[in-house]
Short mmCIF file of C-alpha atoms in Angstrom, two decimals:
data_model
loop_
_atom_site.label_atom_id
_atom_site.label_comp_id
_atom_site.label_asym_id
_atom_site.label_seq_id
_atom_site.Cartn_x
_atom_site.Cartn_y
_atom_site.Cartn_z
CA MET A 1 113.98 115.52 89.00
CA ARG A 2 114.80 114.17 86.43
CA ILE A 3 117.97 112.94 85.33
CA LEU A 4 119.37 110.90 82.21
CA GLU A 5 122.95 109.67 82.41
CA ARG A 6 125.06 107.65 80.67
CA LYS A 7 128.36 107.75 82.30
CA PRO A 8 128.79 104.99 84.39
CA PHE A 9 127.83 104.89 88.15
CA THR A 10 127.30 102.40 91.13
CA ALA A 11 123.88 101.85 92.84
CA TYR A 12 122.31 99.52 94.87
CA HIS A 13 119.04 97.14 94.12
CA VAL A 14 116.97 95.02 96.56
CA VAL A 15 116.81 91.79 94.54
CA THR A 16 113.39 90.05 94.00
CA GLU A 17 112.17 87.14 92.18
CA ARG A 18 115.26 85.96 91.49
CA PRO A 19 118.74 85.38 93.04
CA MET A 20 121.64 87.43 91.49
CA GLU A 21 125.83 86.49 91.69
CA GLN A 22 128.19 88.51 92.58
CA GLY A 23 129.96 89.24 88.67
CA GLN A 24 126.68 88.59 87.13
CA LEU A 25 126.60 90.38 83.43
CA LEU A 26 122.89 91.94 82.50
CA SER A 27 121.98 93.97 79.14
CA ILE A 28 118.46 95.35 80.85
CA GLY A 29 116.93 97.18 77.30
CA GLU A 30 113.34 96.41 75.80
CA SER A 31 113.94 92.66 75.36
CA TRP A 32 114.53 92.51 79.32
CA GLU A 33 111.04 91.62 81.05
CA SER A 34 111.44 91.89 84.66
CA GLY A 35 108.40 90.83 87.09
CA VAL A 36 106.93 93.81 86.62
CA TYR A 37 106.93 93.00 82.58
CA ARG A 38 105.61 89.66 83.17
CA ARG A 39 102.87 90.55 85.60
CA VAL A 40 101.34 93.75 83.62
CA MET A 41 101.17 90.66 80.41
CA GLU A 42 98.95 88.76 82.47
CA LYS A 43 96.79 91.43 83.17
CA LEU A 44 96.40 92.57 79.34
CA PRO A 45 93.44 90.81 77.98
CA VAL A 46 91.61 92.16 81.79
CA VAL A 47 92.49 95.48 80.57
CA GLU A 48 91.84 95.18 77.06
CA GLN A 49 88.17 94.24 78.63
CA ILE A 50 88.36 97.23 80.51
CA TYR A 51 88.90 99.62 78.17
CA ASN A 52 86.36 98.61 75.46
CA ALA A 53 83.43 98.42 77.79
CA PRO A 54 84.73 101.55 80.98
CA LYS A 55 81.16 102.18 81.87
CA SER A 56 80.19 98.81 82.57
CA TRP A 57 83.52 99.08 84.87
CA GLU A 58 82.98 101.99 87.11
CA GLY A 59 82.44 101.19 90.83
CA LYS A 60 83.25 98.53 90.83
CA GLU A 61 85.96 96.94 92.60
CA ILE A 62 89.73 95.99 90.44
CA GLU A 63 91.82 93.53 91.56
CA HIS A 64 95.50 94.72 92.84
CA HIS A 65 97.41 93.85 89.84
CA THR A 66 95.25 94.74 87.33
CA MET A 67 95.24 98.56 88.54
CA VAL A 68 98.66 98.45 88.83
CA ALA A 69 98.46 97.13 84.71
CA LEU A 70 96.63 99.92 84.25
CA ARG A 71 98.77 102.46 85.46
CA GLU A 72 102.09 100.49 84.27
CA LEU A 73 100.52 100.82 80.17
CA ALA A 74 99.47 104.03 80.72
CA LEU A 75 103.40 105.20 82.00
CA GLU A 76 104.64 103.07 79.01
CA GLN A 77 102.04 104.52 76.69
CA VAL A 78 103.10 108.11 77.83
CA ARG A 79 107.24 107.41 78.09
CA ARG A 80 106.74 106.11 74.55
CA GLU A 81 105.31 108.96 72.41
CA ARG A 82 106.50 112.07 75.35
CA PHE A 83 109.82 110.63 76.47
CA PRO A 84 111.31 108.15 75.22
CA GLN A 85 114.83 109.12 76.29
CA TYR A 86 113.86 107.01 79.48
CA PRO A 87 114.14 103.88 81.17
CA SER A 88 110.76 102.17 80.45
CA ARG A 89 109.56 100.93 83.60
CA LEU A 90 108.71 97.41 82.06
CA HIS A 91 112.47 96.87 80.95
CA CYS A 92 114.51 98.21 83.58
CA LEU A 93 116.19 97.47 86.81
CA TYR A 94 115.08 100.24 89.83
CA VAL A 95 117.59 100.95 92.04
CA SER A 96 118.65 102.83 95.15
CA GLU A 97 121.52 105.27 95.54
CA ASN A 98 122.55 104.14 98.53
CA LEU A 99 122.42 100.95 101.02
CA GLU A 100 119.65 102.92 103.65
CA GLU A 101 116.75 103.22 100.57
CA SER A 102 117.68 99.86 99.65
CA ARG A 103 117.00 98.44 102.99
CA GLN A 104 113.81 100.05 103.17
CA TRP A 105 113.20 98.90 99.72
CA GLY A 106 113.74 95.84 101.19
CA MET A 107 111.95 95.51 104.04
CA PHE A 108 108.77 97.10 102.35
CA PHE A 109 109.11 94.29 99.63
CA ALA A 110 109.61 91.27 102.38
CA GLN A 111 106.26 92.74 103.86
CA LEU A 112 104.26 92.60 100.44
CA GLY A 113 105.47 89.29 100.87
CA ARG A 114 107.54 89.39 97.29
CA PRO A 115 110.28 86.83 97.41
CA THR A 116 113.27 89.10 98.42
CA TYR A 117 116.82 87.65 98.49
CA HIS A 118 119.55 90.18 98.59
CA ILE A 119 120.88 93.54 97.98
CA VAL A 120 123.54 94.05 95.28
CA LYS A 121 126.04 96.75 94.76
CA LEU A 122 125.56 97.58 90.87
CA GLU A 123 128.09 98.75 88.38
CA ILE A 124 125.84 100.72 85.34
CA SER A 125 126.63 102.10 81.86
CA GLY A 126 123.17 103.57 80.96
CA ARG A 127 120.30 105.57 81.39
CA LYS A 128 119.12 106.59 84.57
CA PHE A 129 115.81 108.50 85.33
CA VAL A 130 114.70 109.58 88.92
CA GLY A 131 111.09 109.73 89.89
CA ASN A 132 109.07 110.15 92.66
CA ALA A 133 107.15 107.06 93.79
CA ASN A 134 104.54 109.22 95.27
CA LEU A 135 103.15 110.26 91.58
CA CYS A 136 102.46 106.53 90.87
CA PHE A 137 99.05 105.98 91.07
CA GLN A 138 96.03 103.52 91.34
CA GLY A 139 95.13 102.35 87.66
CA THR A 140 91.38 103.24 86.53
CA PRO A 141 88.57 102.26 83.85
CA ASN A 142 89.47 106.09 82.81
CA GLN A 143 92.23 105.52 80.64
CA GLU A 144 92.23 109.46 79.38
CA ARG A 145 93.06 110.11 83.35
CA ASN A 146 95.47 107.06 83.52
CA LEU A 147 96.95 109.10 80.35
CA GLU A 148 96.88 112.57 82.59
CA LEU A 149 99.33 111.08 86.03
CA ALA A 150 101.17 109.33 83.42
CA GLU A 151 101.89 112.13 82.23
CA ARG A 152 102.78 114.44 85.77
CA TYR A 153 105.05 110.72 86.43
CA TRP A 154 107.56 111.67 84.03
CA GLN A 155 107.38 115.23 84.76
CA VAL A 156 108.31 114.88 87.66
CA SER A 157 105.45 117.48 88.67
CA PRO A 158 104.79 118.67 92.25
CA ASP A 159 102.74 116.31 94.56
CA PRO A 160 99.37 116.87 95.02
CA SER A 161 99.46 115.89 97.79
CA GLY A 162 102.03 118.05 99.55
CA GLU A 163 104.34 114.99 100.76
CA ARG A 164 107.73 114.90 100.61
CA PRO A 165 108.85 112.97 97.53
CA VAL A 166 109.65 109.10 97.79
CA TRP A 167 112.61 109.19 94.77
CA GLU A 168 113.20 105.38 92.74
CA ILE A 169 115.42 105.39 90.16
CA LEU A 170 114.67 103.42 86.99
CA VAL A 171 118.05 102.13 85.03
CA ASP A 172 118.60 100.81 81.63
CA GLY A 173 121.82 99.36 79.89
CA LYS A 174 125.00 97.19 80.72
CA VAL A 175 124.89 96.11 84.59
CA ARG A 176 127.24 94.86 86.49
CA VAL A 177 126.75 92.81 90.04
CA ALA A 178 129.71 94.46 91.71
CA GLU A 179 129.06 92.56 95.51
CA ILE A 180 126.30 90.84 97.30
CA VAL A 181 126.07 93.41 99.97
CA GLU A 182 123.84 92.00 101.90
CA GLU A 183 121.40 89.04 102.42
CA ILE A 184 117.45 89.16 103.03
CA GLY A 185 116.36 85.37 102.32
CA LYS A 186 112.76 86.90 102.51
CA ASN A 187 109.15 84.72 101.25
CA LEU A 188 111.83 82.77 99.40
CA GLU A 189 108.72 79.52 99.17
CA ALA A 190 106.15 81.99 98.45
CA GLY A 191 105.90 82.77 94.86
CA TYR A 192 104.69 85.94 94.75
CA ARG A 193 101.81 86.94 92.14
#
């Protein structure tokens, strides 16, 4: 399910890492650095080591955030080369169409130990991509395989496992926090990495 939307729309967002305020205006684009972006960039030196000597990493356990960086860098490369009309996963907000989906994501983030502040309702004027989170993958030392899997994600190919899709919505553009809908207040002192 690929959707590229430019007309204004509303969505819900689980606020992690830093709180938002009602009425806050955001301009989400290539210069906006999300938490995903920061965590990926921290792992860039390790990713370069892995790709420079992939055979030496085969069979070794790779730390979680490094696997995420391998995946996200492959996803960004494929997006830039083949799907530039879509928002970047490194420079976007992840949103839900309804409050119930946001609550589920909020519980998921809180269980991971990520600081989870609240759920907000957003007014968005920008691009929107709806992808299947099940097609996200664990990055590996095999760069070509990572790129193949990234292609499958952006094409929203059928899930090989046959599982029901878990839709994730990426947005960028002009964003206004219309309302703080629900306070969560979990792991605020955790300092998630």
